[in-house]
Amino acid sequence: MNQRKSKLYWVGVVGDAGEACTPEKKRIAYQLGYALAEAGYGIITGGMGGVMEAACQGARAFAENAPCLGILPMMDRSKANPYTWAIPTPLGEMRNALVAASCDALVAIGGGAGTLSEIAFAWMYGKPILAFKVDGWSGRLAGQTLDHRRPDPIYSVESPQEVLHILEKTLLI
Amino acid sequence: MNQRKSKLYWVGVVGDAGEACTPEKKRIAYQLGYALAEAGYGIITGGMGGVMEAACQGARAFAENAPCLGILPMMDRSKANPYTWAIPTPLGEMRNALVAASCDALVAIGGGAGTLSEIAFAWMYGKPILAFKVDGWSGRLAGQTLDHRRPDPIYSVESPQEVLHILEKTLLI
Amino acid sequence: MNQRKSKLYWVGVVGDAGEACTPEKKRIAYQLGYALAEAGYGIITGGMGGVMEAACQGARAFAENAPCLGILPMMDRSKANPYTWAIPTPLGEMRNALVAASCDALVAIGGGAGTLSEIAFAWMYGKPILAFKVDGWSGRLAGQTLDHRRPDPIYSVESPQEVLHILEKTLLI
Amino acid sequence: MNQRKSKLYWVGVVGDAGEACTPEKKRIAYQLGYALAEAGYGIITGGMGGVMEAACQGARAFAENAPCLGILPMMDRSKANPYTWAIPTPLGEMRNALVAASCDALVAIGGGAGTLSEIAFAWMYGKPILAFKVDGWSGRLAGQTLDHRRPDPIYSVESPQEVLHILEKTLLI
């Protein structure tokens, strides 16, 4: 695994969960999940469908026991997608803040208000943020800053390879 | 108080906390706080400085014991602004979600990533959102929708009177 | 109000919510709520029935707008008892930790696992804890310490007057 | 792994963190961690020292990448014990509720007020609870019920083998 000094890095993957999740976004998420697992990263998502499920499915396609944590918005772990270790919480949408808090870097693929809240919290927590140039909040915020507390913009990315390249630079120095 | 059927309505007031809070934004927040207290609303903020403090100060200028709750990001209540009842929490910036959850409607005046997270949560929680046309996230989102789950846009407002008018329509029917 | 240096002190009141809440415990809670409001304290509860409702009812019997905050375990504020300002949260039973965090002192009247969790958190947060000698966890823990981090035991109390006396000593010096 | 239908079960391990954690309790925790990992369970702890660290160390002695999640009370992941995947949160002691929420069953070894809060939440969340007959809250509550909402008592256990036997019966049917 990608465990410099035996440390596992976790990459948060967020984005559209429901109908807004196009086949194109699912394909990106699947390929990203596969590439992250191959590179030795663990994956943290909100544990549900759409981008979250596709990223986990990709990671588990690389390795059956790839570390995929799904921080659920409810206590019923049977609601999780089938490709993740389910971490039930009673927090509802507030679990979005925990997804942002617990990862080492956040990657967004599209997304509505939930994804927007995750990006905002990752920004406050000082996490590197990478946003795909696709419809939704990731595309709207790619390349921008959210406020003056950080000089570094949200990285605008277009491929899993670009994500890996930036993660190498920001996490593994 | 504005307690239809003896119910007190709480209006969340959020926005710039630090240096980004211009005298102009403080003036708006103070006048809004005064107007809300006069109209019988309770006020909920994050309990700290800038817009939060000015809104509480305005409310308490109208009435010494105007209901002003400040949901703090830390356990030390002495950090609260002096014009609020302090509600300490151990949540850090995650308390932003509680500000959005606990209010009946949210009004934003400027703001950075923290305000953005509060608007995103208020959106997910289905609360009416009113945004002043000033620098910062309130101005960037005024008149817009965050995603497809709600048909109603974020109200664009320019004065406390406009806020009161919209609150009357949305809360007190 | 009991606002030394214009500060309002909040007293948390916790205990049996459901069937375990005997008429005797409700009577104690009602009298405690009345006495606290009369002495100028604000009241914080979990916002629901049983001990929580009786304490709020007592406070509002003293004054129609006595500050009674109810930190709800759900977003639907219509579930709150009718004698409190409702603060909805999405936290479920986790809101118990916020009741303990936000008060200046905690008073327990009976109670099951929920009350036990509130006492445990109040202990960790260093809040003075007062426990009535009645059936339930308040009676089981009255006069005891929970661990070695604090030298002061949980106060064992038998009347609202005794509660007021201890609060005077611990909060208002 | 112990993944009936490819599901990983998580066992929460809680107890004394600091000076109260005797060598005897650490030995129990280490052997329990080893046995749980060997049986294919994942481990969830609060990520810090004492019982938490010993359980993780035992699990990682069995397998270098044994799934050990540590839900930290702070954002600084360098504070975690070296044998766990660190999940930083901003929650302070409130993360105790998440440890109880996220596991499939909870095992307590000694413990003070923090452990007591974890047992209380696991009780409310309906999780099987197993308590070692040693000094601290696990020993005080072993064999007891916390209130009337559940008929099943907290299991009193004296060895890792007994824990495994009960987990088999309660989780893997």
JSON list of C-alpha atoms in Angstrom, two decimals, chain C residues 91 93-94 96-98 112-114 116-117 120-121 123-125 137 140-141 144-147 149, chain D residues 91 93-94 96-98 112-114 116-117 120-121 123-125 137 140-141 144-147 149:
[
{"chain": "C", "resi": 91, "resn": "LEU", "atom": "CA", "xyz": [-28.27, 14.23, 15.96]},
{"chain": "C", "resi": 93, "resn": "GLU", "atom": "CA", "xyz": [-29.46, 10.57, 20.94]},
{"chain": "C", "resi": 94, "resn": "MET", "atom": "CA", "xyz": [-26.07, 12.18, 20.27]},
{"chain": "C", "resi": 96, "resn": "ASN", "atom": "CA", "xyz": [-27.39, 14.29, 24.75]},
{"chain": "C", "resi": 97, "resn": "ALA", "atom": "CA", "xyz": [-23.74, 15.31, 24.56]},
{"chain": "C", "resi": 98, "resn": "LEU", "atom": "CA", "xyz": [-24.79, 18.82, 23.52]},
{"chain": "C", "resi": 112, "resn": "GLY", "atom": "CA", "xyz": [-32.11, 5.51, 32.01]},
{"chain": "C", "resi": 113, "resn": "ALA", "atom": "CA", "xyz": [-29.27, 5.10, 29.53]},
{"chain": "C", "resi": 114, "resn": "GLY", "atom": "CA", "xyz": [-29.90, 8.52, 27.98]},
{"chain": "C", "resi": 116, "resn": "LEU", "atom": "CA", "xyz": [-26.54, 8.15, 32.08]},
{"chain": "C", "resi": 117, "resn": "SER", "atom": "CA", "xyz": [-24.87, 9.38, 28.89]},
{"chain": "C", "resi": 120, "resn": "ALA", "atom": "CA", "xyz": [-21.04, 10.92, 31.77]},
{"chain": "C", "resi": 121, "resn": "PHE", "atom": "CA", "xyz": [-20.54, 13.80, 29.32]},
{"chain": "C", "resi": 123, "resn": "TRP", "atom": "CA", "xyz": [-18.52, 14.72, 34.05]},
{"chain": "C", "resi": 124, "resn": "MET", "atom": "CA", "xyz": [-16.00, 14.80, 31.19]},
{"chain": "C", "resi": 125, "resn": "TYR", "atom": "CA", "xyz": [-16.85, 18.45, 30.46]},
{"chain": "C", "resi": 137, "resn": "TRP", "atom": "CA", "xyz": [-29.42, 6.59, 37.31]},
{"chain": "C", "resi": 140, "resn": "ARG", "atom": "CA", "xyz": [-27.58, 5.26, 41.61]},
{"chain": "C", "resi": 141, "resn": "LEU", "atom": "CA", "xyz": [-24.86, 7.85, 41.07]},
{"chain": "C", "resi": 144, "resn": "GLN", "atom": "CA", "xyz": [-20.36, 9.12, 43.76]},
{"chain": "C", "resi": 145, "resn": "THR", "atom": "CA", "xyz": [-17.48, 9.92, 41.42]},
{"chain": "C", "resi": 146, "resn": "LEU", "atom": "CA", "xyz": [-17.34, 8.46, 37.92]},
{"chain": "C", "resi": 147, "resn": "ASP", "atom": "CA", "xyz": [-13.55, 8.21, 37.68]},
{"chain": "C", "resi": 149, "resn": "ARG", "atom": "CA", "xyz": [-10.27, 12.87, 36.75]},
{"chain": "D", "resi": 91, "resn": "LEU", "atom": "CA", "xyz": [-15.70, 16.12, 17.95]},
{"chain": "D", "resi": 93, "resn": "GLU", "atom": "CA", "xyz": [-15.21, 13.32, 23.57]},
{"chain": "D", "resi": 94, "resn": "MET", "atom": "CA", "xyz": [-18.41, 13.38, 21.50]},
{"chain": "D", "resi": 96, "resn": "ASN", "atom": "CA", "xyz": [-17.41, 8.36, 21.79]},
{"chain": "D", "resi": 97, "resn": "ALA", "atom": "CA", "xyz": [-20.97, 8.26, 20.46]},
{"chain": "D", "resi": 98, "resn": "LEU", "atom": "CA", "xyz": [-19.61, 7.52, 16.98]},
{"chain": "D", "resi": 112, "resn": "GLY", "atom": "CA", "xyz": [-13.93, 5.70, 33.33]},
{"chain": "D", "resi": 113, "resn": "ALA", "atom": "CA", "xyz": [-16.56, 8.25, 32.29]},
{"chain": "D", "resi": 114, "resn": "GLY", "atom": "CA", "xyz": [-15.58, 8.01, 28.60]},
{"chain": "D", "resi": 116, "resn": "LEU", "atom": "CA", "xyz": [-19.33, 4.75, 30.49]},
{"chain": "D", "resi": 117, "resn": "SER", "atom": "CA", "xyz": [-20.61, 7.11, 27.79]},
{"chain": "D", "resi": 120, "resn": "ALA", "atom": "CA", "xyz": [-24.60, 4.06, 27.36]},
{"chain": "D", "resi": 121, "resn": "PHE", "atom": "CA", "xyz": [-24.70, 4.95, 23.66]},
{"chain": "D", "resi": 123, "resn": "TRP", "atom": "CA", "xyz": [-27.10, 0.45, 24.79]},
{"chain": "D", "resi": 124, "resn": "MET", "atom": "CA", "xyz": [-29.33, 3.08, 23.18]},
{"chain": "D", "resi": 125, "resn": "TYR", "atom": "CA", "xyz": [-28.20, 2.00, 19.71]},
{"chain": "D", "resi": 137, "resn": "TRP", "atom": "CA", "xyz": [-17.06, 0.67, 34.54]},
{"chain": "D", "resi": 140, "resn": "ARG", "atom": "CA", "xyz": [-19.37, -2.41, 37.49]},
{"chain": "D", "resi": 141, "resn": "LEU", "atom": "CA", "xyz": [-21.88, -2.98, 34.69]},
{"chain": "D", "resi": 144, "resn": "GLN", "atom": "CA", "xyz": [-26.52, -5.68, 34.36]},
{"chain": "D", "resi": 145, "resn": "THR", "atom": "CA", "xyz": [-29.11, -3.81, 32.29]},
{"chain": "D", "resi": 146, "resn": "LEU", "atom": "CA", "xyz": [-29.01, -0.02, 31.99]},
{"chain": "D", "resi": 147, "resn": "ASP", "atom": "CA", "xyz": [-32.75, 0.52, 31.73]},
{"chain": "D", "resi": 149, "resn": "ARG", "atom": "CA", "xyz": [-35.65, -0.60, 26.87]}
]
